XYZ file of C-alpha atoms in Angstrom:
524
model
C 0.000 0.000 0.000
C 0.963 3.391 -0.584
C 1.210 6.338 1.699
C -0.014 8.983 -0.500
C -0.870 9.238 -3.967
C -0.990 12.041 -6.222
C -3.818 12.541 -8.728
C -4.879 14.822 -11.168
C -1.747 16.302 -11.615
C 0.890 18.369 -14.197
C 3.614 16.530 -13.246
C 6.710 17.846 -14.899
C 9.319 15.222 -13.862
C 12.716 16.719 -15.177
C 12.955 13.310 -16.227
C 13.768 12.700 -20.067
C 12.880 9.161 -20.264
C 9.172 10.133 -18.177
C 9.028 14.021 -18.936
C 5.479 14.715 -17.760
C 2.894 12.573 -15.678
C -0.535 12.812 -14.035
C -0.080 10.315 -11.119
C 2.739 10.060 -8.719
C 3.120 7.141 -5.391
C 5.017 7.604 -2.472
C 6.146 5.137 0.089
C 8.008 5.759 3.389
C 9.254 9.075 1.589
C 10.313 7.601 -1.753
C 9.002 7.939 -5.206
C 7.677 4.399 -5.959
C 5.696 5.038 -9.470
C 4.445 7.130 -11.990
C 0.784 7.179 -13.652
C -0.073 3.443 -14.744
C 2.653 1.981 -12.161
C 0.351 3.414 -9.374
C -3.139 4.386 -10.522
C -4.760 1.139 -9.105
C -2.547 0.480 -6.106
C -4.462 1.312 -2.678
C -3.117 4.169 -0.892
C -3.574 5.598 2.936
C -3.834 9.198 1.239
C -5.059 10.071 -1.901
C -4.305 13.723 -2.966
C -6.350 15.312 -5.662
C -4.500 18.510 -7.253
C -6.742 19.267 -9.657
C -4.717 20.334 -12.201
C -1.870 21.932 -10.368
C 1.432 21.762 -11.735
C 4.154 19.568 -9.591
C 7.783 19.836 -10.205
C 10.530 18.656 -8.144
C 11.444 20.495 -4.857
C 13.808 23.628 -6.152
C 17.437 23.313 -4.892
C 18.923 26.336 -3.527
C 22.514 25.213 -4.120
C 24.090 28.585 -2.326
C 22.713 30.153 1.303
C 23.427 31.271 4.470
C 20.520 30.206 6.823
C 21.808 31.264 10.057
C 22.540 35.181 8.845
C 19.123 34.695 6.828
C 17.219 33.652 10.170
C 19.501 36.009 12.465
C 18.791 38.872 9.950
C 14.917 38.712 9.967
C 15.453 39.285 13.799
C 17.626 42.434 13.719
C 16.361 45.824 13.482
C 17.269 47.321 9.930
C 17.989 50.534 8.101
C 16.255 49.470 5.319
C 15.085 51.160 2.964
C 15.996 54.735 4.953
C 17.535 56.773 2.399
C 18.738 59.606 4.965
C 21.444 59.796 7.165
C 18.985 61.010 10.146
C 16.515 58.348 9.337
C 19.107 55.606 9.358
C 20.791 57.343 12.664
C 17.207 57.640 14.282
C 16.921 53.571 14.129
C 20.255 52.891 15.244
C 19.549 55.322 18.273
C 16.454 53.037 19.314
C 17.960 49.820 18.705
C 20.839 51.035 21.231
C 18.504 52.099 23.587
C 16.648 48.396 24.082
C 19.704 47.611 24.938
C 19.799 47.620 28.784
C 23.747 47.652 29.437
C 26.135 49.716 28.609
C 29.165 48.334 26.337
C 26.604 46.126 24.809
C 26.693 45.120 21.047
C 23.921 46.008 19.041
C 23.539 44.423 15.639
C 21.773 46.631 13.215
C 20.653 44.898 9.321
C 20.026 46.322 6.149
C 23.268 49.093 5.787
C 23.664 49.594 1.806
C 25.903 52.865 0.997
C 24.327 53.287 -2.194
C 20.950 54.068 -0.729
C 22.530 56.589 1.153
C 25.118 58.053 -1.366
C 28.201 57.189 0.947
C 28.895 55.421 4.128
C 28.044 56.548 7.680
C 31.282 57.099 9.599
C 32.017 56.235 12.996
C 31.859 59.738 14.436
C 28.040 59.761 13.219
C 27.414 56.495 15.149
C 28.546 57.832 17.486
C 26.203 60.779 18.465
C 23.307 57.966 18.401
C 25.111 54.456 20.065
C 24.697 55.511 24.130
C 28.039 53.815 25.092
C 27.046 50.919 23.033
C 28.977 48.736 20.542
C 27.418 49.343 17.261
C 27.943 46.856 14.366
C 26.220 47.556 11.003
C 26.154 44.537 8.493
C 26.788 45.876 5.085
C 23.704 43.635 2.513
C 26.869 41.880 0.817
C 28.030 40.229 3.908
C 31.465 42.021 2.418
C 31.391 44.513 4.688
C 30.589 46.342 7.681
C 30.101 49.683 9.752
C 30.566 50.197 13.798
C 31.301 53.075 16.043
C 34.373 54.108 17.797
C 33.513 51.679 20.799
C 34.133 49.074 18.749
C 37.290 50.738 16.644
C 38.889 51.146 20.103
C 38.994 47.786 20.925
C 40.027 46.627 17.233
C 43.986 45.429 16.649
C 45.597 48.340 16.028
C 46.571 46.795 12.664
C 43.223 46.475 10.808
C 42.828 48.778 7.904
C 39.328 51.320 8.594
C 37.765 54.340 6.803
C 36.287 56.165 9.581
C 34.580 52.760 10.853
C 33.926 51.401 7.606
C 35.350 47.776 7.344
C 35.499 45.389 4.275
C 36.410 41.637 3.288
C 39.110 40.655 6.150
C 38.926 43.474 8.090
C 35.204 43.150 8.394
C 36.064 39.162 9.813
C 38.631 40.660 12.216
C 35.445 42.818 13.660
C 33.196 39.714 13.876
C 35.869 37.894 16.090
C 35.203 40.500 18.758
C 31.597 39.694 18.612
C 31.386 36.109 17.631
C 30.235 33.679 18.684
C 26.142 32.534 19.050
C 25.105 30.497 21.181
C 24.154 27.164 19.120
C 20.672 27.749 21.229
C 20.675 31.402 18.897
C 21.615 29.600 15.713
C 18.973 26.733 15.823
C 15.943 28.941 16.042
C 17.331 31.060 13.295
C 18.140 28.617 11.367
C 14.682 26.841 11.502
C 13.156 30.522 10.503
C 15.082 31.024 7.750
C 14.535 27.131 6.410
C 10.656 27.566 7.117
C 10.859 30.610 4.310
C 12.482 28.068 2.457
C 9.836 26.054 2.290
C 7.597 28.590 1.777
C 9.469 29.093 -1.610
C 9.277 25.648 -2.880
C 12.995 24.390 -1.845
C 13.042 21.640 -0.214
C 16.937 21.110 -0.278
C 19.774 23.857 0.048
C 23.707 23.904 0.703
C 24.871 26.678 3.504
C 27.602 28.165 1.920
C 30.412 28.511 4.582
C 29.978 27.367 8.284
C 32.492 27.780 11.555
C 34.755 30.736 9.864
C 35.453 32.807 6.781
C 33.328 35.621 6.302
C 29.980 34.472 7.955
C 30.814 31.749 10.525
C 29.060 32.235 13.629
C 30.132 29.951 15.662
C 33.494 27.267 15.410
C 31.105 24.800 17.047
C 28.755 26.121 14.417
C 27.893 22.736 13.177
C 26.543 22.041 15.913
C 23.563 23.764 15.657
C 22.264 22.209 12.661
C 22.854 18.755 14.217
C 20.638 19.814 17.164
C 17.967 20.540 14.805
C 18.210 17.551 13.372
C 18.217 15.986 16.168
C 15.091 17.223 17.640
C 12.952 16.928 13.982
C 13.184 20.305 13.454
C 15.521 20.738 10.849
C 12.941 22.041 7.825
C 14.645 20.835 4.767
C 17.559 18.882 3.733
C 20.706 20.594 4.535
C 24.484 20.215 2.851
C 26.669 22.308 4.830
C 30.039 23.629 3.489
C 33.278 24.290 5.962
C 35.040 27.260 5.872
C 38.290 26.934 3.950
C 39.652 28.221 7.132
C 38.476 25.526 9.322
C 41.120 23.478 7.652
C 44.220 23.083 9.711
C 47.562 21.219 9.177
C 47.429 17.972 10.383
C 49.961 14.593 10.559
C 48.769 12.592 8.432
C 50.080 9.348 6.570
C 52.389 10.751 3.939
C 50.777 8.120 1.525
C 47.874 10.224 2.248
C 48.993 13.126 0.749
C 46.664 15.184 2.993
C 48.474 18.538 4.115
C 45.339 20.252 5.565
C 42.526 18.573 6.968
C 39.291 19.136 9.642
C 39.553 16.722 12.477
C 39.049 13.430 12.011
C 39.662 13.512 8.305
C 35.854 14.831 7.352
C 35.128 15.749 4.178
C 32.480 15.745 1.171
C 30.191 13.190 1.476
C 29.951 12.628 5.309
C 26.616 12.660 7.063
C 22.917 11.294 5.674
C 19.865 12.474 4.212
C 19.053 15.463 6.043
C 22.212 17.023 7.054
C 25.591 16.308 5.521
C 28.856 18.051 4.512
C 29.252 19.553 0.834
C 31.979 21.123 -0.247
C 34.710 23.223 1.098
C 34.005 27.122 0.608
C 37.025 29.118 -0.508
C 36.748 32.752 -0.868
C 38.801 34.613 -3.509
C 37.178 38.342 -3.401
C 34.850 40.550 -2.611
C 31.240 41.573 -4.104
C 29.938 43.647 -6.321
C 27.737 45.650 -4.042
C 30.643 46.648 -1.304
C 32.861 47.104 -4.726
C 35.432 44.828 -3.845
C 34.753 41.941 -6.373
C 37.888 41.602 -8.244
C 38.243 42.787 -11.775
C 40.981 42.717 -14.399
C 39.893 46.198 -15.366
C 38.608 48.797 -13.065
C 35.037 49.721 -12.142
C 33.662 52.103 -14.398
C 33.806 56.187 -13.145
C 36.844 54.507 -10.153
C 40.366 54.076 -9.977
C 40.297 50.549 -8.155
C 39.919 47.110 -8.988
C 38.686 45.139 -5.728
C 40.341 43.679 -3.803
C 41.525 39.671 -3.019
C 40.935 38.370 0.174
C 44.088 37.045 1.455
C 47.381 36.977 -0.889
C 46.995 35.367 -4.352
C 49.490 32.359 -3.732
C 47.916 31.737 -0.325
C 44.530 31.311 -1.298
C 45.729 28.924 -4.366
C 47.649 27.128 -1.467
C 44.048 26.431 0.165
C 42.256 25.463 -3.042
C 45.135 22.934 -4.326
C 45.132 21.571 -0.125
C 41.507 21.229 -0.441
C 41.337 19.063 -3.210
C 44.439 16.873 -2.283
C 42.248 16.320 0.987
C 39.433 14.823 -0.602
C 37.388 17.876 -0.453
C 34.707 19.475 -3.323
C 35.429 22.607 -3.610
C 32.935 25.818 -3.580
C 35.304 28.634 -4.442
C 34.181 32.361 -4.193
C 34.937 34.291 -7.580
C 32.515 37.388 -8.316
C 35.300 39.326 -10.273
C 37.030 38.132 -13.546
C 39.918 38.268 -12.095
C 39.230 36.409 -8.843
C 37.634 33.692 -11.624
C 41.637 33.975 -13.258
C 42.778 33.122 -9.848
C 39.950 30.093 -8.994
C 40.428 28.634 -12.699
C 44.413 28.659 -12.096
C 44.361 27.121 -8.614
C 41.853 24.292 -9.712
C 43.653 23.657 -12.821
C 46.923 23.015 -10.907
C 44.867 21.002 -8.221
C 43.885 18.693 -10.912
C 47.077 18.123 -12.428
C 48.828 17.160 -9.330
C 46.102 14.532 -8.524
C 43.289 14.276 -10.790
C 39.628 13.872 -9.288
C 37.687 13.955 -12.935
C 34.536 13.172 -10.645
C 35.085 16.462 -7.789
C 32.705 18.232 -9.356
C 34.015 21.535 -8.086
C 32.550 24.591 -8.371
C 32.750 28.495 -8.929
C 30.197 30.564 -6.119
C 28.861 33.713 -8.279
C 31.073 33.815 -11.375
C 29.608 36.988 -11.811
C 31.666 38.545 -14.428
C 32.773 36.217 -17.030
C 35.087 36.747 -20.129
C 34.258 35.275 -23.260
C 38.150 33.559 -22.797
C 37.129 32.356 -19.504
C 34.285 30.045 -20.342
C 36.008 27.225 -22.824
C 38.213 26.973 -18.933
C 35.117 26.269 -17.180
C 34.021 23.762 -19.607
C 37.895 22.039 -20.184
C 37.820 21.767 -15.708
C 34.329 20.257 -15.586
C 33.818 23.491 -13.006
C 29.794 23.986 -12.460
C 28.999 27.839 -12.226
C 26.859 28.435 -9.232
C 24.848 31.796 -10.164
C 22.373 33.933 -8.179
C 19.830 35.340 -11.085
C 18.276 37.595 -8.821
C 21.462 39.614 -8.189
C 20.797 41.263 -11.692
C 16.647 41.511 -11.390
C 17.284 43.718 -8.262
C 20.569 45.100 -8.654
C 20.961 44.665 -11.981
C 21.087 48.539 -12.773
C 23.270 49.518 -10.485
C 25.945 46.556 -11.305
C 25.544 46.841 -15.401
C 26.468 50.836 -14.508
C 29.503 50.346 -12.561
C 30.571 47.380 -15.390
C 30.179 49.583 -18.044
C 28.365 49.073 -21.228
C 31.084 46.005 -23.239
C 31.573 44.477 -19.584
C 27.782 43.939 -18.612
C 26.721 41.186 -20.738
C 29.151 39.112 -19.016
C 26.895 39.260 -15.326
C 25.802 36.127 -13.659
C 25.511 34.993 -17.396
C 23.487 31.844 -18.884
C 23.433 31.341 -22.116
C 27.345 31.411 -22.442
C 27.808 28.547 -19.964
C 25.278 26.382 -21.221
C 26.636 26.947 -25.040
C 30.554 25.636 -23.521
C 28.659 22.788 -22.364
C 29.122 24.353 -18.331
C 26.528 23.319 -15.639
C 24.569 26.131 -14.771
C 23.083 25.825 -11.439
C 20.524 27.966 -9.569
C 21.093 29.403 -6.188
C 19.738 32.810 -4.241
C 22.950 33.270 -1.538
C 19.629 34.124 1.037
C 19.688 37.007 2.768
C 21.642 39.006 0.126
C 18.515 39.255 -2.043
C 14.961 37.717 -2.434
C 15.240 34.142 -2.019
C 12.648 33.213 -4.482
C 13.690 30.617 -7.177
C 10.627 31.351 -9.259
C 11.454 35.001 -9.321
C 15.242 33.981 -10.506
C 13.553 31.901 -13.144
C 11.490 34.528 -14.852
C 14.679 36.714 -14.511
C 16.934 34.041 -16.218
C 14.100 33.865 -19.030
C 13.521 37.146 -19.414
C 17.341 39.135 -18.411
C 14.988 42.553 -17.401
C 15.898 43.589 -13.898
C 13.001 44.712 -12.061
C 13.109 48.416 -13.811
C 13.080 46.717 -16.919
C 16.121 47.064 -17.817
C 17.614 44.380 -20.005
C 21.381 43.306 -18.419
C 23.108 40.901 -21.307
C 19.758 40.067 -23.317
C 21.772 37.417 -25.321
C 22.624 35.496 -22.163
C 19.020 34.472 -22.051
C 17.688 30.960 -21.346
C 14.278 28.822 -21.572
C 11.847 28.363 -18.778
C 13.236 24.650 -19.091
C 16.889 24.928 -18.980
C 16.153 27.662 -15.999
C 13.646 25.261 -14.224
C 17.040 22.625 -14.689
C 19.636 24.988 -12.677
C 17.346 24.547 -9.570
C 16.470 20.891 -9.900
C 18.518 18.425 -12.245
C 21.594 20.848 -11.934
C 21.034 21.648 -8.069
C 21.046 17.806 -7.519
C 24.071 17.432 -9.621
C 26.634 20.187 -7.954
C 25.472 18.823 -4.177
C 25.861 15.203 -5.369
C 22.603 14.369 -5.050
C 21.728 13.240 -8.727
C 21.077 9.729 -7.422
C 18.558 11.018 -5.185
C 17.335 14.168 -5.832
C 16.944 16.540 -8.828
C 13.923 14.745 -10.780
C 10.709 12.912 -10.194
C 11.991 8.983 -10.868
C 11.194 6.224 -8.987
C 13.363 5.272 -6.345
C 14.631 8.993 -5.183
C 13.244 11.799 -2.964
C 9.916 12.054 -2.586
C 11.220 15.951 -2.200
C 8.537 18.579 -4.495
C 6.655 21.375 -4.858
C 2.716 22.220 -5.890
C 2.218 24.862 -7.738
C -0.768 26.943 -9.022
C 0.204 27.239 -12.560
C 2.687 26.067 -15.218
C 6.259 28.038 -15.736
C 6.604 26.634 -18.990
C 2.932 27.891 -20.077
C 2.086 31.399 -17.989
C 3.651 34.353 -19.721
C 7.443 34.882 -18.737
C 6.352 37.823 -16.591
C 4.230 35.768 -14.090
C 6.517 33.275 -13.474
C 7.373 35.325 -10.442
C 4.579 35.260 -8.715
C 2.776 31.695 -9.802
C 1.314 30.383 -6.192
C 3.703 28.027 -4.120
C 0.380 25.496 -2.998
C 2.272 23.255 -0.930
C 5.612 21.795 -0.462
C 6.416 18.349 0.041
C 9.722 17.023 1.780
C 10.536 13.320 2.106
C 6.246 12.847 1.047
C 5.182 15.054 3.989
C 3.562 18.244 3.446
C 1.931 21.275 4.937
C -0.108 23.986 2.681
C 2.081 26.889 2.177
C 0.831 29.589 4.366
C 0.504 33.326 4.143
């Protein structure tokens, strides 16, 4: 017998050999059958969806759930567009705060809604003896007060309490870390939104250091989640390229960095288990510190690396000679020079044709750069909605011959490159069917067309954040499509992407959400 059955059904199955069905059997949280395989069997549950379109359970292959869940907790300056406003709500959010010396986290800081960036004088007037920290949106960056410059190593590089890239991490030492308590409820927030969204799976992209570690027991956290049936949706968690530390190994090994124990892609089950290794190169686009061959248009500079160029080739080649996947951080061209190079060396010392490593952002990407993608069997790992929000602002400070080359699609998928899906939650909206229609249509939400030619279907977009999802999270043998014997992982929804004109793709009705054949309706 069958636990549930669904009936009446659009069923598109990402499946080539079974593209679309009406009827779809689960048992104990696994696909069993499709249409004639389990019309007639009895089931405890039969679901009719009158019509509604299923697909399978979208893949967000690139997020940060704690920040996400932290973030929607945290008093933000968005979207003040005055320095006043934006010191009036840091002035409140230090006064909750009962102690003096306390820090006080404030979300939402973007310089280019306010023309430039506050200064720690400013924050001062408003902070009441408090530590004030001020997230830039990129996670690149960050603002605080003289309370907190005062007790910052004299060595870290400021202007006037504005802090980027590594100096931003030396700030977040002083602060860090959660409690694991902290982390679990925000990560089961931000993983409920998830679900709300359609994705049923996602990889956290960088836990226990780098940039956004919260915590060096930070893994921790997700494992109590787990452990008490709370953890939303399936989970792959990526470690800090920092969390890797020498360690005395068997020389037959060949293992020169390593977390304890030897872990490393692959360990874990189900519902929570380690991806790849994250590896940041640069900066972002939105703090300016991506790094480019050429410099941002109307500026002087080019971004900025994130540690010295041989050092962080050191980590990728370590990484792979570990055992590790690799996830490595490359917004700029020239940080994609530096992740192509360092891969390309990895592999010839000991090649791992089946690593599947892969390039976080590749956000600008010469036309010389993708035949190297294709030659390394490196995915790309985009975030479509960068462009259909921001997509203005980062065509203007590429200039008009650099644009087209943004978080592109069509060029990848011509050079034979897997293009996969992701959102990097809570940079931007989260939404994978509002990345789809952008990915379709290339018209940021002004309308503005950013790299028209880079253009893709509603399939081969609908493909980044299943089939392709699966693929760069090894997951293809579970995940990814509707075929018997894998997840029973998938979304409801209340109309057809492939049918509904490109410009409602956005905002077709998540119905319900399904994760290992157990649902609740999406709610408002």
């Amino acid at each position: 017998m069958l636990c549930t059955r669904l009936t009446n059904a659009r069923i598109l199955t990402m499946d080539p050999d079974h593209p679309v069905a009406h009827d779809l059997g689960i048992w104990r949280g696994r696909i069993v059958g499709l249409d004639e395989a389990v019309t007639s069997l009895p089931a405890r549950e039969v679901v009719d969806l009158q019509g509604a379109t299923v697909l399978p359970g979208f893949i967000d292959s690139h997020v940060h759930l704690a920040w996400a869940g932290l973030k929607a907790d945290t008093p933000s300056i968005a979207p003040c567009q005055r320095i006043e406003d934006v010191l009036a709500v840091i002035e409140e959010a230090a006064a909750r705060k009962g102690e003096p010396g306390a820090w006080v986290d404030v979300a939402g800081y973007d310089q280019r809604a306010l023309g430039r960036h506050l200064t720690a004088a400013e924050i001062d007037r408003v902070s009441q003896g408090r530590k004030i920290f001020l997230m830039h949106d990129s996670g690149h960056a960050c603002v605080v007060n003289s309370a907190v410059l005062d007790i910052l190593p004299a060595e870290v590089p400021h202007q006037d309490g504005f802090l980027a890239e590594s100096a931003m991490t030396a700030v977040r030492r002083l602060r860090l870390p959660y409690s694991q308590e902290e982390l679990a409820d925000a990560i089961e927030r931000a993983g409920r939104g998830c679900l709300a969204e359609g994705i049923t799976a996602c990889a956290e992209a960088g836990i226990g250091g780098g940039l956004l570690g919260h915590s060096p027991v930070e893994l921790g956290a997700y494992q109590l989640l787990r452990d008490r049936g709370r953890l939303p949706l399936r989970v792959q968690l990526m470690a800090a390229g920092d969390t890797l530390r020498p360690r005395a190994a068997h020389r037959d090994d060949g293992i020169p960095r390593a977390l304890d124990l030897g872990l490393r892609t692959g360990f874990g089950d189900d519902w929570l288990s380690l991806g790849a290794l994250k590896i940041y190169t640069d900066g972002g686009m939105m703090a300016r510190t991506a790094a480019l061959t050429e410099p941002y248009e109307g500026m002087s500079h080019t971004g900025q690396f994130q540690d010295e160029p041989e050092r962080i080739a050191d980590l990728v080649v370590d990484g792979h000679l570990a055992g590790w996947q690799l996830a490595v951080h490359a917004i700029g061209d020239r940080a994609a020079d530096l992740a192509l190079d360092a891969l390309e060396r990895a592999q010839r010392l000991r090649p791992r044709p089946t690593a599947r490593h892969r390039v976080e952002h590749a956000g600008l990407i010469r036309p010389d750069q993708l035949p190297r993608f294709a030659r390394l069997g490196v995915s790309a790992v985009v975030q479509p909605n960068f462009l259909r929000y921001f997509g203005d602002d980062y065509a203007d400070v590429m200039g008009e011959r650099r644009a087209p080359w943004m978080y592109r699609g069509r060029g990848f998928l011509d050079h034979g490159v897997t293009l996969v899906g992701s959102s990097d939650r809570p940079v931007t909206d989260g939404s994978p069917l509002r990345a789809i229609q952008f990915m379709v249509e290339r018209a940021s939400t002004s309308g503005r067309a950013i790299g028209p030619d880079e253009a893709v279907t509603v399939d081969e977009a609908l493909h980044a954040y299943t089939v392709a999802g699966a693929y760069a999270c090894h997951w293809d043998d579970s995940a990814g499509s509707l075929t018997p014997g894998k997840r029973a992982d998938l979304v409801v929804l209340g109309d057809d992407p492939r049918t509904v004109e490109t410009s409602r793709i956005g905002d077709i009705e998540v119905v319900a959400t399904y994760v290992d054949g157990r649902t609740e309706p999406v709610k408002e």
